[in-house]
Tab-separated table of C-alpha atoms in Angstrom:
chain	number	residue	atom	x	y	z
A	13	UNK	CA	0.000	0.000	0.000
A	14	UNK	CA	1.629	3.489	-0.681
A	15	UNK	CA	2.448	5.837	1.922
A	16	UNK	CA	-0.409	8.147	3.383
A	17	UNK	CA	0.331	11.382	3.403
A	18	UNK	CA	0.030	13.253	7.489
A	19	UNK	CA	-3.581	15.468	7.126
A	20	UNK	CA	-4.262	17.547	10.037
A	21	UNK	CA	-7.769	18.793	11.262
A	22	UNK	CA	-7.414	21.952	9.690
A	23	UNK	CA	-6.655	20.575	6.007
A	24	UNK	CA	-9.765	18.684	6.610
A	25	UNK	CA	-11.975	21.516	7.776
A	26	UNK	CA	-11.126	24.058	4.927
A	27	UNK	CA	-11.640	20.932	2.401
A	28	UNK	CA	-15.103	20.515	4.234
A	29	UNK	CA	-15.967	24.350	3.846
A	30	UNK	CA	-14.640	24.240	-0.071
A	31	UNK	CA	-16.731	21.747	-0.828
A	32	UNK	CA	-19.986	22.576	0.760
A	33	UNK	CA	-19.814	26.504	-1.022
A	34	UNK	CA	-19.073	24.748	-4.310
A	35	UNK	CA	-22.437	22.446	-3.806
A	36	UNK	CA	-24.696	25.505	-3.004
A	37	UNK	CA	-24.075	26.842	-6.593
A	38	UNK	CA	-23.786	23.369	-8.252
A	39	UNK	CA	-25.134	24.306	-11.675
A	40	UNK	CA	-25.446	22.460	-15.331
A	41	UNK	CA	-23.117	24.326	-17.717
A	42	UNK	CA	-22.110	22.076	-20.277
A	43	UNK	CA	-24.361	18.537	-20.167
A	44	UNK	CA	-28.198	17.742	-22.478
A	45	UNK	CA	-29.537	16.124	-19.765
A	46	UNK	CA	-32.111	13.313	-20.571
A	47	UNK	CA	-33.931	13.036	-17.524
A	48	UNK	CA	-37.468	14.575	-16.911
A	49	UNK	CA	-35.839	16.154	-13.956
A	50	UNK	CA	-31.814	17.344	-13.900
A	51	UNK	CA	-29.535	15.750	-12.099
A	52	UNK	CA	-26.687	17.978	-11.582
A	53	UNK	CA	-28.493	21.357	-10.605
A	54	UNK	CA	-28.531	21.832	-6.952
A	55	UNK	CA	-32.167	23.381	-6.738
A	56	UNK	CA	-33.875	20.381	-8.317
A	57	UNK	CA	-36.196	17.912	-6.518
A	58	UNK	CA	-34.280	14.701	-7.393
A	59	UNK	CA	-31.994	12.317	-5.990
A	60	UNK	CA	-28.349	13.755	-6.470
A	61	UNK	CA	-29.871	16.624	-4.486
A	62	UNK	CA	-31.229	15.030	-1.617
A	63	UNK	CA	-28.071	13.095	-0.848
A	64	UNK	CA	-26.490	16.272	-1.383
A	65	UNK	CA	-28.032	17.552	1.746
A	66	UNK	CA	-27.951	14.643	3.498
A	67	UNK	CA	-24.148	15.418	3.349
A	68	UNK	CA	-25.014	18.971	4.039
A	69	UNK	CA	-26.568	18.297	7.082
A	70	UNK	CA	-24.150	16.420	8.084
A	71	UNK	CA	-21.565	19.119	8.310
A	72	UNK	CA	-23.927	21.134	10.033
A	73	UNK	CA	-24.331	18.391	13.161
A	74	UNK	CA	-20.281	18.504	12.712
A	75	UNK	CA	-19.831	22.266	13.306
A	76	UNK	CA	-23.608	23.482	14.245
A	77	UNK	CA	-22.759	26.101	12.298
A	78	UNK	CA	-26.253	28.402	11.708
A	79	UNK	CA	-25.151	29.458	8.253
A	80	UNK	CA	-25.867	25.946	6.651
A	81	UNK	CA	-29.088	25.128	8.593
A	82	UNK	CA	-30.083	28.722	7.085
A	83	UNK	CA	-29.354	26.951	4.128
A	84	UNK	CA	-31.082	23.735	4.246
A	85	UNK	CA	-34.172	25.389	5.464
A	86	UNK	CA	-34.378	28.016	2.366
A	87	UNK	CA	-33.624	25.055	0.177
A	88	UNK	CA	-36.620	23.524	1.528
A	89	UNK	CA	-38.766	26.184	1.661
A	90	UNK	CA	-38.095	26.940	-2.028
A	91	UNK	CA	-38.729	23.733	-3.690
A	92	UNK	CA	-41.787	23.431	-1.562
A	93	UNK	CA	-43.296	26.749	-2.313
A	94	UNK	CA	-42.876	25.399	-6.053
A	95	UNK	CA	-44.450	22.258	-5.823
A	96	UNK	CA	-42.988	19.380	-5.098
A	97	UNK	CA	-42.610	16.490	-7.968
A	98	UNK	CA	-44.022	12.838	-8.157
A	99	UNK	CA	-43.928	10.479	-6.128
A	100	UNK	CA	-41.062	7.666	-6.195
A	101	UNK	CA	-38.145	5.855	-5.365
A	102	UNK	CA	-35.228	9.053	-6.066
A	103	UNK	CA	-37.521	11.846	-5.217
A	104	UNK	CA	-37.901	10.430	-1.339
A	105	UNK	CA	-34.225	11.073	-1.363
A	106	UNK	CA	-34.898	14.605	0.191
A	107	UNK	CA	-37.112	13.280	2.683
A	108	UNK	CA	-34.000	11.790	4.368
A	109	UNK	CA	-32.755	15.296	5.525
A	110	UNK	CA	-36.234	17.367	5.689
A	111	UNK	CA	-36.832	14.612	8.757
A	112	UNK	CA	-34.165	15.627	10.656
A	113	UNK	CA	-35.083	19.300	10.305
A	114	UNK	CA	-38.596	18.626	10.959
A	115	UNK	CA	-37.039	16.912	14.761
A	116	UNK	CA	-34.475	20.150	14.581
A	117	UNK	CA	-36.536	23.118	13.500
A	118	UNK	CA	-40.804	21.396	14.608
A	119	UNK	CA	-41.419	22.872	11.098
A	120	UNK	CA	-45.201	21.496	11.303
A	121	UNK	CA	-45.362	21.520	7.117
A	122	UNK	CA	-41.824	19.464	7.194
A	123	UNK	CA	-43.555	17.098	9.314
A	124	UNK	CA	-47.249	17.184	7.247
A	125	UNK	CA	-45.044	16.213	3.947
A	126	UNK	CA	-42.556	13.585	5.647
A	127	UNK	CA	-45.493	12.020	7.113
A	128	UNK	CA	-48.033	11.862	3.927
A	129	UNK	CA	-44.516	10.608	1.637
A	130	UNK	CA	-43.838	8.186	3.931
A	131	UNK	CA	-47.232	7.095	4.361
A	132	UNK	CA	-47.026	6.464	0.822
A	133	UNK	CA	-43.355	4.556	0.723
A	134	UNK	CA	-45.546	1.886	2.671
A	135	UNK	CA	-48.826	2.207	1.005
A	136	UNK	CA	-48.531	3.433	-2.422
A	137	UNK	CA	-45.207	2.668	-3.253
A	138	UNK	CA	-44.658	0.019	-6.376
A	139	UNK	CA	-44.325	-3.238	-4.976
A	140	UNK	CA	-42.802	-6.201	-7.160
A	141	UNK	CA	-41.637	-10.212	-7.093
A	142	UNK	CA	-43.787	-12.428	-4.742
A	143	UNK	CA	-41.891	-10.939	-1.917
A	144	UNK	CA	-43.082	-7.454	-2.064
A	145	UNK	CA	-39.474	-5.626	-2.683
A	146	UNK	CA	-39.746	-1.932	-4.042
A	147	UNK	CA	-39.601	-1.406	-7.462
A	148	UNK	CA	-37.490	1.173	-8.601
A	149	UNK	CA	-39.694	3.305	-10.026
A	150	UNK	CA	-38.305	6.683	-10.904
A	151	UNK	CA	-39.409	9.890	-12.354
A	152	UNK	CA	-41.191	8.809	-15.782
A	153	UNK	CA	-40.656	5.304	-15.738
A	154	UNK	CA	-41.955	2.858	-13.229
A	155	UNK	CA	-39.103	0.260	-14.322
A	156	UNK	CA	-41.583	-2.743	-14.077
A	157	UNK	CA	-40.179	-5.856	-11.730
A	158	UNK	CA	-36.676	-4.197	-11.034
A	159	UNK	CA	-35.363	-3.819	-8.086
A	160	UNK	CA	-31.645	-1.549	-7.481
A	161	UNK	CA	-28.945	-1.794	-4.917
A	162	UNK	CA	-29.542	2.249	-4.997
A	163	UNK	CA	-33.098	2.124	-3.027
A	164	UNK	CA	-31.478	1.363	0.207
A	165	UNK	CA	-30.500	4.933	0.386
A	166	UNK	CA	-32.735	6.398	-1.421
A	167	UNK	CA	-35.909	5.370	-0.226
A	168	UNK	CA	-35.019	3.056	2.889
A	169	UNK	CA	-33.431	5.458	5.002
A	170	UNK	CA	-35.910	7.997	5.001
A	171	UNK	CA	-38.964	5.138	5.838
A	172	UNK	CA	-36.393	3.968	8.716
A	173	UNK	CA	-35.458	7.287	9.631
A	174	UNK	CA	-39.476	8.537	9.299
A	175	UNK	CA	-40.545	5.101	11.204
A	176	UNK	CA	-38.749	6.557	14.064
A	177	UNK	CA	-39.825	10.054	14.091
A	178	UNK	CA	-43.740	9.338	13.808
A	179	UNK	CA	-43.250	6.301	16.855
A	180	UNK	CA	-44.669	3.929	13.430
A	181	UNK	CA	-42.362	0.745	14.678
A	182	UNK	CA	-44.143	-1.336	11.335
A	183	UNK	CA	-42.228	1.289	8.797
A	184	UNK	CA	-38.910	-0.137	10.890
A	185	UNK	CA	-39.692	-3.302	10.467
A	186	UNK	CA	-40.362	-2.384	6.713
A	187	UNK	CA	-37.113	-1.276	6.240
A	188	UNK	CA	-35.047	-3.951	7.996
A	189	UNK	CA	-37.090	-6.471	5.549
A	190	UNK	CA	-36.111	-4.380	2.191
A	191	UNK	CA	-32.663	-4.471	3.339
A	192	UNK	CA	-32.674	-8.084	3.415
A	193	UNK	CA	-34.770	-8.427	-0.073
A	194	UNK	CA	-32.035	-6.344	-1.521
A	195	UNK	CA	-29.373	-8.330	0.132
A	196	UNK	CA	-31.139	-11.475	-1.101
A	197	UNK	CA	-30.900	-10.547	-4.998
A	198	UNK	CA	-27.912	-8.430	-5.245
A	199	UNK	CA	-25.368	-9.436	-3.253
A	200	UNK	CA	-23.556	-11.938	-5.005
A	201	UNK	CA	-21.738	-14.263	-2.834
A	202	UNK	CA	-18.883	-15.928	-4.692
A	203	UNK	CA	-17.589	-12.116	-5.129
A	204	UNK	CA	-18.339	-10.538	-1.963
A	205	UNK	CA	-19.379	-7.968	-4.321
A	206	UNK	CA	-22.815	-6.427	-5.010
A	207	UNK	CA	-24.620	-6.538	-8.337
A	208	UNK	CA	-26.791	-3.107	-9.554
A	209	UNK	CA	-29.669	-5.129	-10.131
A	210	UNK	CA	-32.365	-7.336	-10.153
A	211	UNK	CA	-34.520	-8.143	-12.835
A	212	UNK	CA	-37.724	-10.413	-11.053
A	213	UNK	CA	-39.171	-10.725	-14.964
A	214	UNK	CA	-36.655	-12.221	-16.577
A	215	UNK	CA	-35.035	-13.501	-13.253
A	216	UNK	CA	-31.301	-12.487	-13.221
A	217	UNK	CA	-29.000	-9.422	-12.280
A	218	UNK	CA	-28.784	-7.449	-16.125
A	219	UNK	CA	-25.052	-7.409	-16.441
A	220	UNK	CA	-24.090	-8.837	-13.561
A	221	UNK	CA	-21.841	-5.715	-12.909
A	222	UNK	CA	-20.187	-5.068	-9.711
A	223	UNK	CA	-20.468	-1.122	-10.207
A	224	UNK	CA	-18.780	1.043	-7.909
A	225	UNK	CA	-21.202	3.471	-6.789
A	226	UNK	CA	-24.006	0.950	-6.442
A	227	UNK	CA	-21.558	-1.250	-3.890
A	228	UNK	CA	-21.167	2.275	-1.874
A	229	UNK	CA	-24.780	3.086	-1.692
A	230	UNK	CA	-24.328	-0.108	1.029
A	231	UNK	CA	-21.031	0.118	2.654
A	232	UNK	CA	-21.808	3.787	3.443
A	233	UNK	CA	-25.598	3.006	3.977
A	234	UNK	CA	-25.759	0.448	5.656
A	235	UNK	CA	-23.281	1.661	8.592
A	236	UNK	CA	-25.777	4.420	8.832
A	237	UNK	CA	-28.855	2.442	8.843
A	238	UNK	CA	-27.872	0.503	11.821
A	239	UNK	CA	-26.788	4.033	13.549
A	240	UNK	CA	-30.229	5.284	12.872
A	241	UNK	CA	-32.805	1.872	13.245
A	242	UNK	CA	-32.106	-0.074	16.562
A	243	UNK	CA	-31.515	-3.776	15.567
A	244	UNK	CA	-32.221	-7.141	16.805
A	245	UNK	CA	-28.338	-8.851	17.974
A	246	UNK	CA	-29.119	-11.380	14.599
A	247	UNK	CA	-30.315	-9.491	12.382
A	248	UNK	CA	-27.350	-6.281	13.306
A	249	UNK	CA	-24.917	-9.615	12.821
A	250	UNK	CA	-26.390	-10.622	9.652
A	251	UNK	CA	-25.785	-6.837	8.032
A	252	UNK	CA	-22.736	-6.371	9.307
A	253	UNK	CA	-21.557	-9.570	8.357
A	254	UNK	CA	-22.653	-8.952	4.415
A	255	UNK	CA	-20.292	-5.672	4.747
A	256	UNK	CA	-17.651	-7.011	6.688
A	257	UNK	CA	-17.407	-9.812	3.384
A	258	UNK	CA	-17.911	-6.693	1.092
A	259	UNK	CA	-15.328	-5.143	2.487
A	260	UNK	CA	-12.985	-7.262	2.508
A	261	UNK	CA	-13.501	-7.843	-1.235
A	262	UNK	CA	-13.511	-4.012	-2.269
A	263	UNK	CA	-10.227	-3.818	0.071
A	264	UNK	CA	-8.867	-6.355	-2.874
A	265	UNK	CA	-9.746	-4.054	-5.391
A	266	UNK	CA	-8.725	-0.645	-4.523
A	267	UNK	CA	-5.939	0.783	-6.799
A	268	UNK	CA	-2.915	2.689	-5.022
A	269	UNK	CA	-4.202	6.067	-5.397
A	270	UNK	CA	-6.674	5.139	-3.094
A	271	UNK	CA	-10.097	5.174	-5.237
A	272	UNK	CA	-12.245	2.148	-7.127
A	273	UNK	CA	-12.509	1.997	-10.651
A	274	UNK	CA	-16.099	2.512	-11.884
A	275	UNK	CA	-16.705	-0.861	-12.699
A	276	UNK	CA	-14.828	-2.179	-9.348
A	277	UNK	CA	-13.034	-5.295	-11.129
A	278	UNK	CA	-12.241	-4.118	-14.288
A	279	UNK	CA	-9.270	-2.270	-13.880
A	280	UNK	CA	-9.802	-0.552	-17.779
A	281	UNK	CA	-12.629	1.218	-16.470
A	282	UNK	CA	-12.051	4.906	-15.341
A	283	UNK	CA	-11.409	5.515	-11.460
A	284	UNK	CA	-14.329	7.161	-10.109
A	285	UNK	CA	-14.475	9.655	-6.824
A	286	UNK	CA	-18.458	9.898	-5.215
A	287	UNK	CA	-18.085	5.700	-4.640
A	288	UNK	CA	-14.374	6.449	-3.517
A	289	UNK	CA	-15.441	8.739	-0.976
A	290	UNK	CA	-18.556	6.724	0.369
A	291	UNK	CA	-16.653	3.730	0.575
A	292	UNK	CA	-13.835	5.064	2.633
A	293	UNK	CA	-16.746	7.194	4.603
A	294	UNK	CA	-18.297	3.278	5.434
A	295	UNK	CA	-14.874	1.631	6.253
A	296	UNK	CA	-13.591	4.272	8.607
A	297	UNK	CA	-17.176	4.997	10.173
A	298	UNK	CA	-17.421	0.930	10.836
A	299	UNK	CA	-13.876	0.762	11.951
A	300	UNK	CA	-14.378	3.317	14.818
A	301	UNK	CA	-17.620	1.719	15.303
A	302	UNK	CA	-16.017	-1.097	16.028
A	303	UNK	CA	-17.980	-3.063	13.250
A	304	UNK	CA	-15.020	-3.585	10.915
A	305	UNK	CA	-11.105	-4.367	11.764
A	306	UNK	CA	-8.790	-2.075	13.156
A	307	UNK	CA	-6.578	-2.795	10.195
A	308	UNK	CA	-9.101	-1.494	7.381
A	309	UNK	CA	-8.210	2.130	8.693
A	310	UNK	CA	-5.527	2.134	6.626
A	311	UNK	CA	-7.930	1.552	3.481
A	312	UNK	CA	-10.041	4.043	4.415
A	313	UNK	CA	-7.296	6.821	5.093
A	314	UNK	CA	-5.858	5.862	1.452
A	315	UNK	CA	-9.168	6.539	-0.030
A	316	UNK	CA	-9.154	9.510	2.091
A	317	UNK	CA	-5.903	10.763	0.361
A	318	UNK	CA	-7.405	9.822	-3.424
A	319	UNK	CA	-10.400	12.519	-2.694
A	320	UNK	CA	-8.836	14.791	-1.632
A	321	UNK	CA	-6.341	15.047	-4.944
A	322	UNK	CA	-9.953	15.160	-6.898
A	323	UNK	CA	-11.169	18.339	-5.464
A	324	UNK	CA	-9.791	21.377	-7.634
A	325	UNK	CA	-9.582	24.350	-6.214
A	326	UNK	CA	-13.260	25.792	-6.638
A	327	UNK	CA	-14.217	22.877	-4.084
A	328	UNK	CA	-15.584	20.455	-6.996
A	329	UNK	CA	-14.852	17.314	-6.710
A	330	UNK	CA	-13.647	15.788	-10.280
A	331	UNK	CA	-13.961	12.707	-11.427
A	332	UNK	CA	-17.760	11.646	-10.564
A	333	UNK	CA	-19.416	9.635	-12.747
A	334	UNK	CA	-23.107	11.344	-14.214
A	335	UNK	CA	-26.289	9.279	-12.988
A	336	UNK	CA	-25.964	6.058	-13.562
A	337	UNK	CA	-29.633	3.507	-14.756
A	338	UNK	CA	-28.838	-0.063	-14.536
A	339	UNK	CA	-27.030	-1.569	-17.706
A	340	UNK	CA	-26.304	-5.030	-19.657
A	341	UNK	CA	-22.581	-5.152	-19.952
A	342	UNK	CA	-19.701	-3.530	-18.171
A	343	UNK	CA	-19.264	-1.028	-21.397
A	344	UNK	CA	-22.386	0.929	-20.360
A	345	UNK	CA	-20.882	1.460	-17.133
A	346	UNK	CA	-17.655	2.689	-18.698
A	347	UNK	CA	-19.086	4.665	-21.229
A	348	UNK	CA	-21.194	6.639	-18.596
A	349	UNK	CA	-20.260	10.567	-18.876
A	350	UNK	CA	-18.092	11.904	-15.834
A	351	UNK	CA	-19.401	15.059	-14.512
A	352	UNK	CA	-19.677	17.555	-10.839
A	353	UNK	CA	-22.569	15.995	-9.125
A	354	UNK	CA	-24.079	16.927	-5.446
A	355	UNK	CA	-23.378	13.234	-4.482
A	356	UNK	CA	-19.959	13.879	-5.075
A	357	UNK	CA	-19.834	17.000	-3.512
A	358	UNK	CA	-21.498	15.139	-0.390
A	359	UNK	CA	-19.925	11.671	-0.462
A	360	UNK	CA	-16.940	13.654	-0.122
A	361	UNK	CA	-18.658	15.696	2.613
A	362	UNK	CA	-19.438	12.327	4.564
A	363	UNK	CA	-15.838	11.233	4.395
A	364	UNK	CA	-14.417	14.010	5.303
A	365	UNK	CA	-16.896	14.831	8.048
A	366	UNK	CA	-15.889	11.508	9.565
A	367	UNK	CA	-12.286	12.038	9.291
A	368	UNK	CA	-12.341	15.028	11.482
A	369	UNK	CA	-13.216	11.917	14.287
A	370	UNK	CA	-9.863	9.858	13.718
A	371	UNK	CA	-7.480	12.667	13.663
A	372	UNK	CA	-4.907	12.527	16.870
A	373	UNK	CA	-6.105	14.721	19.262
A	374	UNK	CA	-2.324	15.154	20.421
A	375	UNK	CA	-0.329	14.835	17.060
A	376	UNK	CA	-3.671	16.792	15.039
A	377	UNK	CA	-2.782	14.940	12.518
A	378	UNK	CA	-3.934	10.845	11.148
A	379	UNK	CA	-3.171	8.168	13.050
């Protein structure tokens, strides 16, 4: 492994601030977007943007400072005083955050819309297989029978994290079963790896492609799922046991600069920074957790060191691959446009964020 270069807390708090001002004007310059709703512009209703916040909110319980909850709760207000889209699997995203400002700020119209959307998630939500997993419907297409890897973050998080906050123990419950689902289809066990998809029509995984940012939406996830859903001893062993194996497979598979390639085991594919950063945010969050080894740290602080060297000097983080629909061979993966995204801005967020919690308190610099 190559030598880690010595970061002290305040390299990692000026990369923190950097990137957080860069996300708040996040715009599309360049890209002909295809979606029905962009992607890359930070005051959009979609996905990229609510994980954005989640990352932004994040940094806020880091430094409480009142300058970004200002800014999550004009965000908010904005998008809600224009009308909020459809309903579906990428547009809960936001919900994630608006939750914990609802508990922060007792906002009672946060709380009216994270109630009636999560009411929804468990009763109006497309169901498919004979087990009842979510189907990844999206913004203009209800992608009939599939099921993604990218729902547990998306959608699973905020029922957990809404099951919680409205004392509605069944959306728990709910959650901890789609987790398993998920786990049940995707995770492919003679790779340790996760697959993108599952296809319950024609019964198998599309490409069978061990994509990069798909396997992060679980290491990073899933360490937060059990830090926000209390868990039964077997069932806490039986996630943490999936990304302990995980792990220890994308461990295998990291190149010496410290990030994954895009397509995690094909080393021809272009290295790619928003799964980077959410894997290293899992390992080192599970390793102080105590949930992973003690020797993963190192991984984590390597991946660390790759992120940073992809944020330019505006505070955008380079080298993020452009939203990403499920594909049939490992080309469509590759051949996926790299662009500034708010995931990447807040992926990076996340790992840095948790950084800031392993640095020596006496040397201020990585252990």
């Amino acid at each position: 492994m190559p030598q880690q270069t010595a970061i002290n807390k305040q390299q990692l708090l000026s990369a923190i601030k950097k990137v957080s001002e860069a996300m708040k004007t996040l715009k599309n310059s360049s890209m002909n977007e295809q979606y029905p709703i962009g992607l890359i512009d930070i005051d959009l209703w979609e996905w990229p943007q609510g994980v954005g916040l989640y990352g932004m909110y994040q940094y806020f319980e880091a430094t409480a400072d009142p300058d970004v909850l200002q800014y999550l709760i004009s965000w908010y207000d904005r998008r809600i005083a224009a009308g909020l889209p459809e309903r579906n699997v990428n547009t809960c995203s936001p919900l994630i955050t608006l939750v914990s400002l609802a508990e922060k700020t007792d906002n009672p119209e946060y709380r009216h819309i994270c109630k009636e959307w999560s009411e929804w998630v468990m009763n109006g939500l497309i169901r498919t297989g004979e087990d009842r997993a979510f189907q990844h419907m999206i913004t203009g297409d209800a992608n009939e029978g599939q099921i993604l890897i990218d729902t547990l973050f998306m959608t699973v998080m905020f029922l957990a994290k809404a099951g919680i906050y409205f004392e509605k123990p069944g959306y728990v419950e709910e959650a901890k079963r789609q987790y398993l689902l998920h786990i049940k289809y995707l995770y492919n066990k003679k790779s340790g790896l996760f697959y993108h998809g599952w296809d319950y029509n024609g019964k198998h995984n599309y490409g069978a492609v061990h994509w990069g940012r798909g396997n992060a939406w679980y290491t990073c996830g899933a360490v937060d799922f059990l830090d926000t859903a209390a868990m039964e001893p077997g069932l806490k062993e039986y996630l943490l046991d999936t990304l302990r194996c995980q792990v220890l497979a994308l461990v295998e598979l990291q190149h010496e600069s410290g990030l994954w390639h895009t397509v995690l085991d094909d080393p021809s594919s272009y290295l790619e920074a928003s799964a980077s950063a959410a894997i290293g945010y899992g390992i080192l969050k599970g390793v102080r957790l105590g949930y992973l080894p003690a020797e993963l740290k190192n991984n984590g602080m390597l991946a660390l060191q790759g992120v940073l060297a992809q944020i330019n000097e505006d505070g955008v983080v380079q080298q993020v691959s452009y939203g990403t629909p499920v594909g049939y061979d490992a080309q469509f993966y590759k051949d996926i446009p790299i662009s500034p995204m708010t995931y990447g801005q807040s992926m990076t967020q996340l790992l840095l964020i948790e950084a800031l919690k392993h640095v020596d308190e006496q040397q201020n610099t990585y252990r």
